[in-house]
Amino acid sequence: MSTWEEVTGGVIRCRLPGWDETIGAVAGDDGLLLVDTGPTPGAAADAGREAAALLGRPVTRLVVTHPHFDHLLGAGAFPGAEAYGPRHDAAENARDGVRQGLAPEDAAHGEELLSGVRWRIMDGTDVTLGLGGGRRAQLVDLGAAHSSHDIAVVVHGPVPVVFCGDLVEESGEPQAGPDARPERWPGALDRLLELGGPEAVYVPGHGALVDADFVRAQRDALRARFGGAGPA
Ligand SMILES: [Zn+2]
Protein backbone atom coordinates (compact mmCIF):
# COMPACT_ATOMS: atom_id res chain seq x y z
CA MET A 1 0.00 0.00 0.00
CA SER A 2 1.37 3.40 -0.95
CA THR A 3 1.05 6.30 1.46
CA TRP A 4 -1.69 8.62 0.28
CA GLU A 5 -2.15 12.16 1.44
CA GLU A 6 -5.20 14.36 1.17
CA VAL A 7 -4.52 17.47 -0.92
CA THR A 8 -7.98 18.91 -0.32
CA GLY A 9 -11.44 17.38 0.02
CA GLY A 10 -11.89 14.65 -2.59
CA VAL A 11 -8.36 15.04 -3.96
CA ILE A 12 -5.55 12.71 -2.87
CA ARG A 13 -2.15 11.73 -4.11
CA CYS A 14 0.67 9.26 -3.40
CA ARG A 15 4.38 9.18 -4.20
CA LEU A 16 5.65 5.94 -5.64
CA PRO A 17 8.87 4.40 -4.33
CA GLY A 18 11.80 4.44 -6.73
CA TRP A 19 11.41 7.48 -8.96
CA ASP A 20 9.20 9.30 -6.43
CA GLU A 21 6.59 10.13 -9.06
CA THR A 22 3.14 11.34 -8.08
CA ILE A 23 -0.12 9.58 -8.81
CA GLY A 24 -3.16 11.71 -8.01
CA ALA A 25 -6.87 10.93 -7.76
CA VAL A 26 -9.80 13.32 -7.95
CA ALA A 27 -13.28 12.26 -6.88
CA GLY A 28 -16.15 12.93 -9.24
CA ASP A 29 -19.81 12.11 -8.72
CA ASP A 30 -19.55 8.48 -9.71
CA GLY A 31 -15.95 7.88 -10.62
CA LEU A 32 -12.36 8.89 -10.13
CA LEU A 33 -10.05 10.83 -12.38
CA LEU A 34 -6.56 9.42 -11.97
CA VAL A 35 -3.66 11.78 -12.67
CA ASP A 36 -0.63 9.88 -14.03
CA THR A 37 -0.11 6.16 -13.88
CA GLY A 38 3.44 5.40 -12.74
CA PRO A 39 5.94 3.25 -14.64
CA THR A 40 4.11 -0.10 -14.79
CA PRO A 41 0.56 -1.40 -15.15
CA GLY A 42 1.06 -3.26 -11.86
CA ALA A 43 1.91 -0.10 -9.94
CA ALA A 44 -0.94 1.73 -11.65
CA ALA A 45 -3.47 -1.01 -10.84
CA ASP A 46 -2.41 -1.00 -7.17
CA ALA A 47 -2.68 2.78 -6.96
CA GLY A 48 -6.06 2.74 -8.71
CA ARG A 49 -7.38 0.11 -6.31
CA GLU A 50 -6.14 2.04 -3.27
CA ALA A 51 -7.55 5.34 -4.49
CA ALA A 52 -10.88 3.69 -5.27
CA ALA A 53 -11.03 2.25 -1.76
CA LEU A 54 -10.11 5.58 -0.14
CA LEU A 55 -12.54 7.69 -2.17
CA GLY A 56 -15.26 5.07 -2.63
CA ARG A 57 -15.44 5.25 -6.43
CA PRO A 58 -13.86 3.33 -9.30
CA VAL A 59 -11.32 4.80 -11.74
CA THR A 60 -13.33 5.92 -14.76
CA ARG A 61 -11.04 8.55 -16.28
CA LEU A 62 -7.34 9.19 -16.36
CA VAL A 63 -4.97 11.83 -17.58
CA VAL A 64 -1.26 11.43 -18.27
CA THR A 65 0.65 14.68 -17.75
CA HIS A 66 3.48 13.98 -20.20
CA PRO A 67 5.01 11.19 -22.23
CA HIS A 68 7.75 10.04 -19.85
CA PHE A 69 7.72 6.37 -18.90
CA ASP A 70 7.45 6.98 -15.16
CA HIS A 71 4.10 8.74 -15.68
CA LEU A 72 2.74 7.00 -18.78
CA LEU A 73 3.72 3.34 -18.95
CA GLY A 74 1.18 2.22 -16.32
CA ALA A 75 -1.80 3.54 -18.27
CA GLY A 76 -2.61 0.16 -19.80
CA ALA A 77 -3.92 -0.96 -16.41
CA PHE A 78 -7.14 0.91 -17.21
CA PRO A 79 -8.43 -0.20 -20.62
CA GLY A 80 -11.98 0.74 -19.67
CA ALA A 81 -11.20 4.32 -18.64
CA GLU A 82 -11.54 7.43 -20.75
CA ALA A 83 -7.88 8.43 -21.12
CA TYR A 84 -6.57 11.91 -21.90
CA GLY A 85 -2.93 12.20 -22.75
CA PRO A 86 -0.11 13.66 -24.78
CA ARG A 87 1.18 12.53 -28.15
CA HIS A 88 3.55 9.67 -27.42
CA ASP A 89 5.59 6.86 -28.89
CA ALA A 90 4.99 3.74 -26.79
CA ALA A 91 8.08 1.89 -28.02
CA GLU A 92 10.38 4.83 -27.36
CA ASN A 93 8.84 5.21 -23.91
CA ALA A 94 9.56 1.60 -23.08
CA ARG A 95 13.15 1.92 -24.35
CA ASP A 96 13.67 5.02 -22.26
CA GLY A 97 12.28 3.23 -19.20
CA VAL A 98 14.85 0.46 -19.64
CA ARG A 99 17.63 3.04 -20.04
CA GLN A 100 16.52 4.53 -16.71
CA GLY A 101 16.48 1.19 -14.90
CA LEU A 102 12.99 -0.22 -15.51
CA ALA A 103 13.01 -4.02 -15.84
CA PRO A 104 12.82 -4.92 -19.56
CA GLU A 105 9.86 -7.26 -19.02
CA ASP A 106 7.94 -4.51 -17.18
CA ALA A 107 8.70 -2.07 -19.98
CA ALA A 108 7.54 -4.53 -22.63
CA HIS A 109 4.33 -5.29 -20.71
CA GLY A 110 3.59 -1.61 -20.23
CA GLU A 111 4.18 -0.90 -23.91
CA GLU A 112 1.94 -3.77 -24.99
CA LEU A 113 -0.97 -2.70 -22.77
CA LEU A 114 -0.75 0.95 -23.89
CA SER A 115 -2.30 0.01 -27.22
CA GLY A 116 -5.50 -1.07 -25.43
CA VAL A 117 -6.02 2.35 -23.82
CA ARG A 118 -8.98 4.43 -25.08
CA TRP A 119 -6.83 7.49 -25.76
CA ARG A 120 -8.17 10.92 -26.43
CA ILE A 121 -4.91 12.54 -27.46
CA MET A 122 -4.85 16.23 -26.49
CA ASP A 123 -4.62 18.47 -29.54
CA GLY A 124 -3.45 21.80 -28.18
CA THR A 125 -6.68 22.93 -26.55
CA ASP A 126 -7.77 22.56 -22.95
CA VAL A 127 -10.46 20.05 -21.97
CA THR A 128 -12.80 20.64 -19.04
CA LEU A 129 -14.26 17.64 -17.24
CA GLY A 130 -17.26 18.02 -14.93
CA LEU A 131 -16.82 16.30 -11.58
CA GLY A 132 -20.34 16.83 -10.29
CA GLY A 133 -21.38 19.20 -7.53
CA GLY A 134 -20.30 22.17 -9.64
CA ARG A 135 -16.64 21.14 -9.51
CA ARG A 136 -14.53 20.72 -12.59
CA ALA A 137 -11.09 19.61 -13.68
CA GLN A 138 -9.38 21.61 -16.40
CA LEU A 139 -6.83 19.67 -18.44
CA VAL A 140 -4.45 22.39 -19.54
CA ASP A 141 -2.59 21.66 -22.76
CA LEU A 142 0.75 23.49 -22.45
CA GLY A 143 2.55 21.95 -25.41
CA ALA A 144 6.29 21.34 -25.19
CA ALA A 145 8.19 22.56 -22.13
CA HIS A 146 9.57 19.97 -19.67
CA SER A 147 8.78 17.32 -22.30
CA SER A 148 7.49 17.21 -25.87
CA HIS A 149 3.91 17.62 -24.63
CA ASP A 150 2.98 18.74 -21.11
CA ILE A 151 -0.52 18.69 -19.66
CA ALA A 152 -1.45 20.03 -16.23
CA VAL A 153 -4.66 19.45 -14.32
CA VAL A 154 -6.34 22.29 -12.44
CA VAL A 155 -9.09 21.17 -10.08
CA HIS A 156 -11.26 24.22 -9.52
CA GLY A 157 -12.90 24.39 -6.07
CA PRO A 158 -12.74 26.26 -2.77
CA VAL A 159 -9.04 25.31 -2.57
CA PRO A 160 -7.76 24.98 -6.14
CA VAL A 161 -5.33 22.15 -6.81
CA VAL A 162 -2.84 22.17 -9.67
CA PHE A 163 -1.27 18.87 -10.72
CA CYS A 164 1.84 20.21 -12.43
CA GLY A 165 3.39 17.05 -13.82
CA ASP A 166 7.15 17.49 -14.05
CA LEU A 167 6.82 21.18 -14.83
CA VAL A 168 7.42 21.43 -11.08
CA GLU A 169 9.75 19.20 -9.10
CA GLU A 170 10.39 19.46 -5.40
CA SER A 171 12.55 16.44 -4.56
CA GLY A 172 15.20 17.21 -7.17
CA GLU A 173 16.27 19.72 -9.80
CA PRO A 174 13.76 20.09 -12.66
CA GLN A 175 14.91 17.66 -15.36
CA ALA A 176 15.40 18.94 -18.90
CA GLY A 177 16.10 16.04 -21.27
CA PRO A 178 16.58 16.04 -25.04
CA ASP A 179 12.81 16.36 -25.65
CA ALA A 180 12.47 19.47 -23.44
CA ARG A 181 11.84 22.96 -24.78
CA PRO A 182 13.29 24.82 -21.79
CA GLU A 183 12.72 28.26 -23.30
CA ARG A 184 8.95 27.56 -23.19
CA TRP A 185 9.01 26.27 -19.61
CA PRO A 186 8.82 29.54 -17.61
CA GLY A 187 5.81 30.60 -19.67
CA ALA A 188 4.07 27.30 -18.89
CA LEU A 189 4.58 27.96 -15.18
CA ASP A 190 3.20 31.49 -15.60
CA ARG A 191 0.03 29.93 -17.03
CA LEU A 192 -0.27 27.52 -14.08
CA LEU A 193 0.22 30.34 -11.58
CA GLU A 194 -2.45 32.34 -13.35
CA LEU A 195 -4.94 29.44 -13.31
CA GLY A 196 -4.23 28.26 -9.77
CA GLY A 197 -3.70 31.63 -8.16
CA PRO A 198 -1.95 32.35 -4.87
CA GLU A 199 -4.12 30.04 -2.77
CA ALA A 200 -3.78 26.84 -4.80
CA VAL A 201 -1.96 23.72 -3.68
CA TYR A 202 0.56 22.82 -6.38
CA VAL A 203 1.34 19.12 -6.73
CA PRO A 204 4.76 18.45 -8.28
CA GLY A 205 5.49 15.47 -10.50
CA HIS A 206 8.14 14.49 -7.95
CA GLY A 207 8.26 15.64 -4.34
CA ALA A 208 6.24 17.29 -1.61
CA LEU A 209 3.24 19.57 -2.11
CA VAL A 210 4.27 23.18 -2.70
CA ASP A 211 2.69 26.64 -2.91
CA ALA A 212 2.62 29.45 -5.46
CA ASP A 213 5.79 31.01 -4.03
CA PHE A 214 7.71 27.80 -4.67
CA VAL A 215 6.43 27.61 -8.26
CA ARG A 216 7.34 31.26 -8.84
CA ALA A 217 10.86 30.65 -7.50
CA GLN A 218 11.26 27.59 -9.73
CA ARG A 219 10.05 29.61 -12.72
CA ASP A 220 12.63 32.31 -12.00
CA ALA A 221 15.39 29.72 -11.59
CA LEU A 222 14.44 28.08 -14.90
CA ARG A 223 14.39 31.43 -16.62
CA ALA A 224 17.84 32.23 -15.24
CA ARG A 225 19.07 28.80 -16.38
CA PHE A 226 17.50 28.65 -19.85
CA GLY A 227 16.16 32.12 -20.72
CA GLY A 228 12.66 32.53 -22.08
CA ALA A 229 10.37 35.49 -22.55
CA GLY A 230 8.27 37.25 -19.96
CA PRO A 231 8.71 39.04 -16.67
CA ALA A 232 11.64 37.89 -14.54
ZN1 LIG B 1 9.14 13.92 -16.83
CSV table of N, CA and C and ligand atoms in Angstrom, one decimal, residues 66 68 70-71 146-147 166 169 206, ligand 1:
chain,number,residue,atom,x,y,z
A,66,HIS,N,2.5,13.8,-19.2
A,66,HIS,CA,3.5,14.0,-20.2
A,66,HIS,C,4.0,12.6,-20.6
A,68,HIS,N,6.6,10.7,-20.4
A,68,HIS,CA,7.8,10.0,-19.9
A,68,HIS,C,7.3,8.8,-19.2
A,70,ASP,N,7.8,7.1,-16.6
A,70,ASP,CA,7.4,7.0,-15.2
A,70,ASP,C,6.1,7.6,-14.8
A,71,HIS,N,5.4,8.2,-15.8
A,71,HIS,CA,4.1,8.7,-15.7
A,71,HIS,C,3.1,8.0,-16.6
A,146,HIS,N,8.7,21.0,-20.3
A,146,HIS,CA,9.6,20.0,-19.7
A,146,HIS,C,9.8,18.8,-20.6
A,147,SER,N,8.7,18.5,-21.4
A,147,SER,CA,8.8,17.3,-22.3
A,147,SER,C,8.2,17.8,-23.6
A,166,ASP,N,5.7,17.2,-14.4
A,166,ASP,CA,7.1,17.5,-14.1
A,166,ASP,C,7.5,18.9,-14.4
A,169,GLU,N,9.2,20.3,-9.9
A,169,GLU,CA,9.8,19.2,-9.1
A,169,GLU,C,10.2,19.8,-7.8
A,206,HIS,N,7.3,15.2,-8.9
A,206,HIS,CA,8.1,14.5,-8.0
A,206,HIS,C,8.3,15.4,-6.7
B,1,ZN,ZN,9.1,13.9,-16.8
